[in-house]
Amino acid sequence: MKKWISIISMALLFLSVQPALAQQPDYQKFGRIATAVVKEDYTGEKLADYKYDGRKTLSGGQVQDSFTFEVVKGSKEIIVKVNVVHNPAKPTELSLSVIEVK
């Protein structure tokens, strides 16, 4: 009897964890948007690396997701920062800023 309870418990645990693993992180959508903007701004250049820098909470219910890109322009590497400001309650409204770091 204990063996069956153990097996059922493990099955229920596995089923409850699986949907959590399938969900994509919220910032991933904004990372795709930031990548598209950088590719548009640096057409023909190679994106060498991409990093999610984190999320900051701003006033008015807004949040800022920050990303860092390494772009290879000719033989030079350029660091590009992209900030995506959005309100999770209004997902269609967002503001982007692209800054080339010297």
mmCIF file of N, CA, C and O in Angstrom:
data_model
loop_
_atom_site.group_PDB
_atom_site.id
_atom_site.type_symbol
_atom_site.label_atom_id
_atom_site.label_comp_id
_atom_site.label_asym_id
_atom_site.label_seq_id
_atom_site.Cartn_x
_atom_site.Cartn_y
_atom_site.Cartn_z
ATOM 1 N N MET A 1 0.822 -1.193 0.000
ATOM 2 C CA MET A 1 0.000 0.000 0.000
ATOM 3 C C MET A 1 0.871 1.265 0.000
ATOM 4 O O MET A 1 0.574 2.206 -0.726
ATOM 5 N N LYS A 2 1.913 1.273 0.822
ATOM 6 C CA LYS A 2 2.805 2.433 0.865
ATOM 7 C C LYS A 2 3.500 2.630 -0.478
ATOM 8 O O LYS A 2 3.758 3.758 -0.880
ATOM 9 N N LYS A 3 3.780 1.525 -1.142
ATOM 10 C CA LYS A 3 4.436 1.603 -2.433
ATOM 11 C C LYS A 3 3.528 2.330 -3.440
ATOM 12 O O LYS A 3 3.981 3.180 -4.190
ATOM 13 N N TRP A 4 2.245 2.023 -3.443
ATOM 14 C CA TRP A 4 1.297 2.658 -4.364
ATOM 15 C C TRP A 4 1.127 4.144 -4.040
ATOM 16 O O TRP A 4 1.053 4.981 -4.942
ATOM 17 N N ILE A 5 1.084 4.463 -2.781
ATOM 18 C CA ILE A 5 0.961 5.870 -2.387
ATOM 19 C C ILE A 5 2.192 6.643 -2.840
ATOM 20 O O ILE A 5 2.093 7.763 -3.335
ATOM 21 N N SER A 6 3.336 6.023 -2.709
ATOM 22 C CA SER A 6 4.580 6.649 -3.134
ATOM 23 C C SER A 6 4.589 6.873 -4.650
ATOM 24 O O SER A 6 4.969 7.943 -5.138
ATOM 25 N N ILE A 7 4.158 5.879 -5.405
ATOM 26 C CA ILE A 7 4.134 5.987 -6.866
ATOM 27 C C ILE A 7 3.145 7.064 -7.308
ATOM 28 O O ILE A 7 3.455 7.892 -8.171
ATOM 29 N N ILE A 8 1.965 7.107 -6.707
ATOM 30 C CA ILE A 8 0.958 8.105 -7.053
ATOM 31 C C ILE A 8 1.451 9.499 -6.683
ATOM 32 O O ILE A 8 1.273 10.452 -7.448
ATOM 33 N N SER A 9 2.092 9.626 -5.531
ATOM 34 C CA SER A 9 2.633 10.924 -5.113
ATOM 35 C C SER A 9 3.681 11.425 -6.100
ATOM 36 O O SER A 9 3.692 12.603 -6.463
ATOM 37 N N MET A 10 4.558 10.559 -6.537
ATOM 38 C CA MET A 10 5.589 10.948 -7.502
ATOM 39 C C MET A 10 4.964 11.358 -8.835
ATOM 40 O O MET A 10 5.392 12.329 -9.456
ATOM 41 N N ALA A 11 3.940 10.629 -9.274
ATOM 42 C CA ALA A 11 3.272 10.960 -10.535
ATOM 43 C C ALA A 11 2.594 12.321 -10.441
ATOM 44 O O ALA A 11 2.677 13.136 -11.363
ATOM 45 N N LEU A 12 1.926 12.584 -9.336
ATOM 46 C CA LEU A 12 1.259 13.871 -9.153
ATOM 47 C C LEU A 12 2.278 15.005 -9.067
ATOM 48 O O LEU A 12 2.053 16.088 -9.609
ATOM 49 N N LEU A 13 3.384 14.766 -8.413
ATOM 50 C CA LEU A 13 4.440 15.767 -8.330
ATOM 51 C C LEU A 13 5.001 16.077 -9.715
ATOM 52 O O LEU A 13 5.174 17.230 -10.080
ATOM 53 N N PHE A 14 5.235 15.041 -10.503
ATOM 54 C CA PHE A 14 5.752 15.232 -11.856
ATOM 55 C C PHE A 14 4.764 16.016 -12.718
ATOM 56 O O PHE A 14 5.142 16.917 -13.449
ATOM 57 N N LEU A 15 3.489 15.694 -12.618
ATOM 58 C CA LEU A 15 2.476 16.383 -13.421
ATOM 59 C C LEU A 15 2.306 17.843 -13.002
ATOM 60 O O LEU A 15 2.019 18.697 -13.820
ATOM 61 N N SER A 16 2.492 18.138 -11.726
ATOM 62 C CA SER A 16 2.337 19.517 -11.279
ATOM 63 C C SER A 16 3.555 20.369 -11.614
ATOM 64 O O SER A 16 3.444 21.568 -11.803
ATOM 65 N N VAL A 17 4.732 19.782 -11.744
ATOM 66 C CA VAL A 17 5.953 20.515 -12.058
ATOM 67 C C VAL A 17 6.080 20.744 -13.563
ATOM 68 O O VAL A 17 6.601 21.758 -13.995
ATOM 69 N N GLN A 18 5.573 19.852 -14.367
ATOM 70 C CA GLN A 18 5.739 19.919 -15.810
ATOM 71 C C GLN A 18 5.220 21.217 -16.430
ATOM 72 O O GLN A 18 5.925 21.824 -17.226
ATOM 73 N N PRO A 19 4.010 21.730 -16.115
ATOM 74 C CA PRO A 19 3.581 22.990 -16.724
ATOM 75 C C PRO A 19 4.480 24.166 -16.354
ATOM 76 O O PRO A 19 4.690 25.059 -17.160
ATOM 77 N N ALA A 20 5.027 24.167 -15.160
ATOM 78 C CA ALA A 20 5.921 25.246 -14.749
ATOM 79 C C ALA A 20 7.194 25.240 -15.587
ATOM 80 O O ALA A 20 7.741 26.289 -15.914
ATOM 81 N N LEU A 21 7.663 24.070 -15.959
ATOM 82 C CA LEU A 21 8.856 23.977 -16.784
ATOM 83 C C LEU A 21 8.572 24.397 -18.220
ATOM 84 O O LEU A 21 9.447 24.903 -18.910
ATOM 85 N N ALA A 22 7.358 24.207 -18.688
ATOM 86 C CA ALA A 22 6.998 24.518 -20.070
ATOM 87 C C ALA A 22 6.803 26.015 -20.298
ATOM 88 O O ALA A 22 6.916 26.483 -21.416
ATOM 89 N N GLN A 23 6.498 26.776 -19.263
ATOM 90 C CA GLN A 23 6.275 28.203 -19.423
ATOM 91 C C GLN A 23 7.590 28.917 -19.720
ATOM 92 O O GLN A 23 8.614 28.626 -19.128
ATOM 93 N N GLN A 24 7.518 29.876 -20.648
ATOM 94 C CA GLN A 24 8.698 30.673 -20.965
ATOM 95 C C GLN A 24 8.766 31.850 -20.010
ATOM 96 O O GLN A 24 7.734 32.389 -19.615
ATOM 97 N N PRO A 25 9.965 32.265 -19.650
ATOM 98 C CA PRO A 25 10.087 33.451 -18.804
ATOM 99 C C PRO A 25 9.501 34.675 -19.504
ATOM 100 O O PRO A 25 9.555 34.787 -20.733
ATOM 101 N N ASP A 26 8.942 35.576 -18.732
ATOM 102 C CA ASP A 26 8.298 36.783 -19.253
ATOM 103 C C ASP A 26 9.249 37.615 -20.095
ATOM 104 O O ASP A 26 8.879 38.151 -21.131
ATOM 105 N N TYR A 27 10.509 37.714 -19.674
ATOM 106 C CA TYR A 27 11.462 38.578 -20.366
ATOM 107 C C TYR A 27 11.858 38.052 -21.739
ATOM 108 O O TYR A 27 12.385 38.800 -22.562
ATOM 109 N N GLN A 28 11.590 36.790 -22.023
ATOM 110 C CA GLN A 28 12.004 36.204 -23.288
ATOM 111 C C GLN A 28 11.335 36.901 -24.479
ATOM 112 O O GLN A 28 11.966 37.123 -25.510
ATOM 113 N N LYS A 29 10.064 37.279 -24.322
ATOM 114 C CA LYS A 29 9.350 37.987 -25.384
ATOM 115 C C LYS A 29 10.038 39.321 -25.682
ATOM 116 O O LYS A 29 10.245 39.684 -26.843
ATOM 117 N N PHE A 30 10.424 40.034 -24.634
ATOM 118 C CA PHE A 30 11.071 41.328 -24.811
ATOM 119 C C PHE A 30 12.497 41.172 -25.329
ATOM 120 O O PHE A 30 13.023 42.040 -26.013
ATOM 121 N N GLY A 31 13.130 40.048 -25.034
ATOM 122 C CA GLY A 31 14.444 39.751 -25.583
ATOM 123 C C GLY A 31 14.382 39.568 -27.099
ATOM 124 O O GLY A 31 15.273 40.015 -27.828
ATOM 125 N N ARG A 32 13.316 38.916 -27.568
ATOM 126 C CA ARG A 32 13.140 38.756 -29.016
ATOM 127 C C ARG A 32 12.922 40.115 -29.688
ATOM 128 O O ARG A 32 13.450 40.378 -30.761
ATOM 129 N N ILE A 33 12.149 40.989 -29.042
ATOM 130 C CA ILE A 33 11.910 42.330 -29.580
ATOM 131 C C ILE A 33 13.220 43.113 -29.618
ATOM 132 O O ILE A 33 13.552 43.752 -30.623
ATOM 133 N N ALA A 34 13.993 43.066 -28.525
ATOM 134 C CA ALA A 34 15.270 43.774 -28.458
ATOM 135 C C ALA A 34 16.235 43.253 -29.522
ATOM 136 O O ALA A 34 16.934 44.037 -30.175
ATOM 137 N N THR A 35 16.267 41.941 -29.737
ATOM 138 C CA THR A 35 17.132 41.348 -30.750
ATOM 139 C C THR A 35 16.751 41.847 -32.143
ATOM 140 O O THR A 35 17.620 42.188 -32.949
ATOM 141 N N ALA A 36 15.450 41.898 -32.415
ATOM 142 C CA ALA A 36 14.997 42.379 -33.724
ATOM 143 C C ALA A 36 15.397 43.831 -33.953
ATOM 144 O O ALA A 36 15.809 44.204 -35.058
ATOM 145 N N VAL A 37 15.315 44.658 -32.907
ATOM 146 C CA VAL A 37 15.682 46.068 -33.028
ATOM 147 C C VAL A 37 17.183 46.210 -33.288
ATOM 148 O O VAL A 37 17.606 46.984 -34.151
ATOM 149 N N VAL A 38 17.995 45.451 -32.577
ATOM 150 C CA VAL A 38 19.453 45.523 -32.775
ATOM 151 C C VAL A 38 19.822 45.029 -34.178
ATOM 152 O O VAL A 38 20.648 45.629 -34.853
ATOM 153 N N LYS A 39 19.193 43.949 -34.624
ATOM 154 C CA LYS A 39 19.465 43.452 -35.975
ATOM 155 C C LYS A 39 19.081 44.488 -37.023
ATOM 156 O O LYS A 39 19.747 44.623 -38.049
ATOM 157 N N GLU A 40 18.007 45.225 -36.787
ATOM 158 C CA GLU A 40 17.575 46.271 -37.714
ATOM 159 C C GLU A 40 18.549 47.447 -37.695
ATOM 160 O O GLU A 40 18.891 47.988 -38.744
ATOM 161 N N ASP A 41 18.994 47.839 -36.509
ATOM 162 C CA ASP A 41 19.926 48.970 -36.383
ATOM 163 C C ASP A 41 21.320 48.636 -36.915
ATOM 164 O O ASP A 41 22.031 49.514 -37.388
ATOM 165 N N TYR A 42 21.732 47.386 -36.797
ATOM 166 C CA TYR A 42 23.064 46.953 -37.229
ATOM 167 C C TYR A 42 22.927 45.903 -38.330
ATOM 168 O O TYR A 42 23.438 44.788 -38.221
ATOM 169 N N THR A 43 22.251 46.269 -39.396
ATOM 170 C CA THR A 43 22.006 45.363 -40.516
ATOM 171 C C THR A 43 23.328 44.893 -41.118
ATOM 172 O O THR A 43 24.223 45.692 -41.378
ATOM 173 N N GLY A 44 23.436 43.603 -41.316
ATOM 174 C CA GLY A 44 24.643 43.036 -41.912
ATOM 175 C C GLY A 44 25.752 42.750 -40.920
ATOM 176 O O GLY A 44 26.743 42.129 -41.277
ATOM 177 N N GLU A 45 25.609 43.206 -39.694
ATOM 178 C CA GLU A 45 26.637 42.956 -38.673
ATOM 179 C C GLU A 45 26.283 41.684 -37.905
ATOM 180 O O GLU A 45 25.124 41.293 -37.821
ATOM 181 N N LYS A 46 27.290 41.060 -37.317
ATOM 182 C CA LYS A 46 27.088 39.807 -36.591
ATOM 183 C C LYS A 46 26.798 40.081 -35.115
ATOM 184 O O LYS A 46 27.520 40.841 -34.470
ATOM 185 N N LEU A 47 25.730 39.466 -34.586
ATOM 186 C CA LEU A 47 25.458 39.510 -33.147
ATOM 187 C C LEU A 47 26.270 38.395 -32.502
ATOM 188 O O LEU A 47 25.984 37.222 -32.692
ATOM 189 N N ALA A 48 27.291 38.766 -31.741
ATOM 190 C CA ALA A 48 28.191 37.781 -31.162
ATOM 191 C C ALA A 48 27.640 37.190 -29.870
ATOM 192 O O ALA A 48 27.799 35.999 -29.608
ATOM 193 N N ASP A 49 26.980 38.017 -29.058
ATOM 194 C CA ASP A 49 26.503 37.537 -27.760
ATOM 195 C C ASP A 49 25.311 38.373 -27.330
ATOM 196 O O ASP A 49 25.117 39.499 -27.786
ATOM 197 N N TYR A 50 24.531 37.801 -26.412
ATOM 198 C CA TYR A 50 23.314 38.434 -25.920
ATOM 199 C C TYR A 50 23.140 38.037 -24.464
ATOM 200 O O TYR A 50 23.360 36.878 -24.124
ATOM 201 N N LYS A 51 22.806 38.997 -23.613
ATOM 202 C CA LYS A 51 22.674 38.697 -22.187
ATOM 203 C C LYS A 51 21.505 39.482 -21.600
ATOM 204 O O LYS A 51 21.320 40.663 -21.900
ATOM 205 N N TYR A 52 20.719 38.807 -20.776
ATOM 206 C CA TYR A 52 19.648 39.471 -20.040
ATOM 207 C C TYR A 52 20.250 40.015 -18.757
ATOM 208 O O TYR A 52 20.818 39.271 -17.959
ATOM 209 N N ASP A 53 20.145 41.334 -18.550
ATOM 210 C CA ASP A 53 20.757 41.975 -17.392
ATOM 211 C C ASP A 53 19.841 42.047 -16.175
ATOM 212 O O ASP A 53 20.309 42.324 -15.084
ATOM 213 N N GLY A 54 18.555 41.852 -16.371
ATOM 214 C CA GLY A 54 17.648 41.861 -15.236
ATOM 215 C C GLY A 54 16.490 42.831 -15.411
ATOM 216 O O GLY A 54 16.362 43.516 -16.414
ATOM 217 N N ARG A 55 15.661 42.880 -14.383
ATOM 218 C CA ARG A 55 14.453 43.699 -14.392
ATOM 219 C C ARG A 55 14.469 44.654 -13.211
ATOM 220 O O ARG A 55 14.820 44.277 -12.104
ATOM 221 N N LYS A 56 14.086 45.911 -13.488
ATOM 222 C CA LYS A 56 13.930 46.911 -12.435
ATOM 223 C C LYS A 56 12.478 47.358 -12.419
ATOM 224 O O LYS A 56 11.858 47.514 -13.466
ATOM 225 N N THR A 57 11.961 47.576 -11.224
ATOM 226 C CA THR A 57 10.606 48.104 -11.083
ATOM 227 C C THR A 57 10.676 49.625 -11.089
ATOM 228 O O THR A 57 11.454 50.220 -10.359
ATOM 229 N N LEU A 58 9.861 50.233 -11.928
ATOM 230 C CA LEU A 58 9.800 51.681 -12.041
ATOM 231 C C LEU A 58 8.479 52.179 -11.457
ATOM 232 O O LEU A 58 7.634 51.383 -11.063
ATOM 233 N N SER A 59 8.296 53.481 -11.451
ATOM 234 C CA SER A 59 7.055 54.040 -10.918
ATOM 235 C C SER A 59 5.903 53.809 -11.897
ATOM 236 O O SER A 59 6.111 53.552 -13.083
ATOM 237 N N GLY A 60 4.698 53.919 -11.406
ATOM 238 C CA GLY A 60 3.508 53.787 -12.242
ATOM 239 C C GLY A 60 3.221 52.374 -12.703
ATOM 240 O O GLY A 60 2.549 52.177 -13.704
ATOM 241 N N GLY A 61 3.752 51.390 -12.007
ATOM 242 C CA GLY A 61 3.499 49.995 -12.373
ATOM 243 C C GLY A 61 4.330 49.511 -13.547
ATOM 244 O O GLY A 61 4.110 48.416 -14.055
ATOM 245 N N GLN A 62 5.291 50.314 -13.990
ATOM 246 C CA GLN A 62 6.126 49.918 -15.110
ATOM 247 C C GLN A 62 7.359 49.161 -14.635
ATOM 248 O O GLN A 62 7.800 49.324 -13.499
ATOM 249 N N VAL A 63 7.890 48.354 -15.542
ATOM 250 C CA VAL A 63 9.132 47.635 -15.287
ATOM 251 C C VAL A 63 10.067 47.846 -16.474
ATOM 252 O O VAL A 63 9.619 48.154 -17.582
ATOM 253 N N GLN A 64 11.360 47.689 -16.209
ATOM 254 C CA GLN A 64 12.366 47.837 -17.260
ATOM 255 C C GLN A 64 13.190 46.565 -17.339
ATOM 256 O O GLN A 64 13.813 46.152 -16.359
ATOM 257 N N ASP A 65 13.172 45.923 -18.494
ATOM 258 C CA ASP A 65 14.028 44.779 -18.764
ATOM 259 C C ASP A 65 15.224 45.279 -19.558
ATOM 260 O O ASP A 65 15.058 46.002 -20.543
ATOM 261 N N SER A 66 16.431 44.904 -19.126
ATOM 262 C CA SER A 66 17.658 45.376 -19.770
ATOM 263 C C SER A 66 18.401 44.210 -20.409
ATOM 264 O O SER A 66 18.472 43.120 -19.841
ATOM 265 N N PHE A 67 18.952 44.479 -21.585
ATOM 266 C CA PHE A 67 19.684 43.482 -22.351
ATOM 267 C C PHE A 67 20.994 44.088 -22.845
ATOM 268 O O PHE A 67 21.061 45.276 -23.142
ATOM 269 N N THR A 68 22.023 43.253 -22.950
ATOM 270 C CA THR A 68 23.310 43.677 -23.489
ATOM 271 C C THR A 68 23.640 42.792 -24.685
ATOM 272 O O THR A 68 23.541 41.565 -24.603
ATOM 273 N N PHE A 69 24.027 43.436 -25.781
ATOM 274 C CA PHE A 69 24.399 42.730 -27.004
ATOM 275 C C PHE A 69 25.839 43.060 -27.356
ATOM 276 O O PHE A 69 26.283 44.185 -27.162
ATOM 277 N N GLU A 70 26.555 42.078 -27.891
ATOM 278 C CA GLU A 70 27.876 42.302 -28.459
ATOM 279 C C GLU A 70 27.716 42.170 -29.965
ATOM 280 O O GLU A 70 27.316 41.129 -30.470
ATOM 281 N N VAL A 71 27.998 43.251 -30.675
ATOM 282 C CA VAL A 71 27.866 43.290 -32.129
ATOM 283 C C VAL A 71 29.265 43.407 -32.724
ATOM 284 O O VAL A 71 30.057 44.244 -32.286
ATOM 285 N N VAL A 72 29.564 42.583 -33.703
ATOM 286 C CA VAL A 72 30.851 42.645 -34.379
ATOM 287 C C VAL A 72 30.659 43.478 -35.647
ATOM 288 O O VAL A 72 29.931 43.089 -36.556
ATOM 289 N N LYS A 73 31.290 44.655 -35.651
ATOM 290 C CA LYS A 73 31.205 45.579 -36.778
ATOM 291 C C LYS A 73 32.588 45.668 -37.405
ATOM 292 O O LYS A 73 33.485 46.292 -36.851
ATOM 293 N N GLY A 74 32.748 45.009 -38.538
ATOM 294 C CA GLY A 74 34.076 44.903 -39.137
ATOM 295 C C GLY A 74 34.934 44.012 -38.262
ATOM 296 O O GLY A 74 34.605 42.865 -38.023
ATOM 297 N N SER A 75 36.020 44.558 -37.739
ATOM 298 C CA SER A 75 36.870 43.795 -36.816
ATOM 299 C C SER A 75 36.707 44.299 -35.381
ATOM 300 O O SER A 75 37.405 43.861 -34.488
ATOM 301 N N LYS A 76 35.771 45.245 -35.186
ATOM 302 C CA LYS A 76 35.541 45.840 -33.867
ATOM 303 C C LYS A 76 34.325 45.248 -33.193
ATOM 304 O O LYS A 76 33.328 44.962 -33.837
ATOM 305 N N GLU A 77 34.409 45.067 -31.877
ATOM 306 C CA GLU A 77 33.270 44.622 -31.089
ATOM 307 C C GLU A 77 32.621 45.830 -30.442
ATOM 308 O O GLU A 77 33.292 46.639 -29.810
ATOM 309 N N ILE A 78 31.312 45.948 -30.584
ATOM 310 C CA ILE A 78 30.556 47.062 -30.018
ATOM 311 C C ILE A 78 29.572 46.501 -29.002
ATOM 312 O O ILE A 78 28.919 45.493 -29.247
ATOM 313 N N ILE A 79 29.490 47.168 -27.859
ATOM 314 C CA ILE A 79 28.523 46.790 -26.833
ATOM 315 C C ILE A 79 27.292 47.681 -27.000
ATOM 316 O O ILE A 79 27.406 48.902 -27.035
ATOM 317 N N VAL A 80 26.134 47.049 -27.100
ATOM 318 C CA VAL A 80 24.872 47.767 -27.279
ATOM 319 C C VAL A 80 23.933 47.377 -26.138
ATOM 320 O O VAL A 80 23.719 46.193 -25.893
ATOM 321 N N LYS A 81 23.427 48.391 -25.435
ATOM 322 C CA LYS A 81 22.469 48.168 -24.345
ATOM 323 C C LYS A 81 21.077 48.506 -24.858
ATOM 324 O O LYS A 81 20.877 49.534 -25.503
ATOM 325 N N VAL A 82 20.112 47.642 -24.565
ATOM 326 C CA VAL A 82 18.720 47.880 -24.936
ATOM 327 C C VAL A 82 17.882 47.796 -23.669
ATOM 328 O O VAL A 82 17.973 46.827 -22.919
ATOM 329 N N ASN A 83 17.097 48.843 -23.428
ATOM 330 C CA ASN A 83 16.170 48.870 -22.301
ATOM 331 C C ASN A 83 14.752 48.849 -22.849
ATOM 332 O O ASN A 83 14.411 49.642 -23.725
ATOM 333 N N VAL A 84 13.953 47.932 -22.337
ATOM 334 C CA VAL A 84 12.554 47.827 -22.734
ATOM 335 C C VAL A 84 11.717 48.166 -21.510
ATOM 336 O O VAL A 84 11.741 47.457 -20.513
ATOM 337 N N VAL A 85 10.990 49.287 -21.587
ATOM 338 C CA VAL A 85 10.128 49.715 -20.488
ATOM 339 C C VAL A 85 8.700 49.369 -20.878
ATOM 340 O O VAL A 85 8.238 49.723 -21.971
ATOM 341 N N HIS A 86 8.004 48.666 -19.976
ATOM 342 C CA HIS A 86 6.631 48.258 -20.270
ATOM 343 C C HIS A 86 5.839 48.118 -18.986
ATOM 344 O O HIS A 86 6.391 48.072 -17.885
ATOM 345 N N ASN A 87 4.542 48.076 -19.136
ATOM 346 C CA ASN A 87 3.630 47.878 -18.013
ATOM 347 C C ASN A 87 3.012 46.491 -18.175
ATOM 348 O O ASN A 87 2.312 46.244 -19.158
ATOM 349 N N PRO A 88 3.259 45.566 -17.239
ATOM 350 C CA PRO A 88 2.705 44.219 -17.368
ATOM 351 C C PRO A 88 1.177 44.195 -17.476
ATOM 352 O O PRO A 88 0.619 43.284 -18.072
ATOM 353 N N ALA A 89 0.516 45.221 -16.946
ATOM 354 C CA ALA A 89 -0.938 45.273 -17.036
ATOM 355 C C ALA A 89 -1.408 45.700 -18.429
ATOM 356 O O ALA A 89 -2.545 45.448 -18.811
ATOM 357 N N LYS A 90 -0.527 46.367 -19.183
ATOM 358 C CA LYS A 90 -0.845 46.822 -20.543
ATOM 359 C C LYS A 90 0.254 46.321 -21.476
ATOM 360 O O LYS A 90 1.160 47.070 -21.856
ATOM 361 N N PRO A 91 0.210 45.058 -21.878
ATOM 362 C CA PRO A 91 1.324 44.460 -22.616
ATOM 363 C C PRO A 91 1.566 45.037 -24.011
ATOM 364 O O PRO A 91 2.614 44.812 -24.593
ATOM 365 N N THR A 92 0.620 45.798 -24.555
ATOM 366 C CA THR A 92 0.827 46.347 -25.903
ATOM 367 C C THR A 92 1.587 47.666 -25.892
ATOM 368 O O THR A 92 2.016 48.138 -26.937
ATOM 369 N N GLU A 93 1.761 48.264 -24.733
ATOM 370 C CA GLU A 93 2.476 49.535 -24.627
ATOM 371 C C GLU A 93 3.897 49.275 -24.135
ATOM 372 O O GLU A 93 4.086 48.723 -23.064
ATOM 373 N N LEU A 94 4.881 49.682 -24.950
ATOM 374 C CA LEU A 94 6.262 49.542 -24.511
ATOM 375 C C LEU A 94 7.118 50.627 -25.141
ATOM 376 O O LEU A 94 6.756 51.221 -26.144
ATOM 377 N N SER A 95 8.242 50.874 -24.500
ATOM 378 C CA SER A 95 9.185 51.899 -24.948
ATOM 379 C C SER A 95 10.581 51.265 -25.000
ATOM 380 O O SER A 95 10.980 50.569 -24.068
ATOM 381 N N LEU A 96 11.302 51.500 -26.095
ATOM 382 C CA LEU A 96 12.629 50.943 -26.274
ATOM 383 C C LEU A 96 13.671 52.037 -26.338
ATOM 384 O O LEU A 96 13.429 53.096 -26.918
ATOM 385 N N SER A 97 14.833 51.779 -25.749
ATOM 386 C CA SER A 97 15.970 52.678 -25.922
ATOM 387 C C SER A 97 17.193 51.814 -26.259
ATOM 388 O O SER A 97 17.422 50.781 -25.636
ATOM 389 N N VAL A 98 17.933 52.242 -27.272
ATOM 390 C CA VAL A 98 19.126 51.530 -27.720
ATOM 391 C C VAL A 98 20.306 52.475 -27.516
ATOM 392 O O VAL A 98 20.318 53.587 -28.026
ATOM 393 N N ILE A 99 21.308 51.997 -26.732
ATOM 394 C CA ILE A 99 22.454 52.834 -26.400
ATOM 395 C C ILE A 99 23.727 52.065 -26.748
ATOM 396 O O ILE A 99 23.928 50.942 -26.287
ATOM 397 N N GLU A 100 24.576 52.689 -27.555
ATOM 398 C CA GLU A 100 25.869 52.102 -27.892
ATOM 399 C C GLU A 100 26.872 52.541 -26.833
ATOM 400 O O GLU A 100 27.078 53.731 -26.621
ATOM 401 N N VAL A 101 27.469 51.581 -26.143
ATOM 402 C CA VAL A 101 28.418 51.868 -25.065
ATOM 403 C C VAL A 101 29.806 51.976 -25.678
ATOM 404 O O VAL A 101 30.239 51.119 -26.441
ATOM 405 N N LYS A 102 30.500 53.038 -25.357
ATOM 406 C CA LYS A 102 31.849 53.281 -25.905
ATOM 407 C C LYS A 102 32.889 52.525 -25.120
ATOM 408 O O LYS A 102 32.822 52.314 -23.986
#
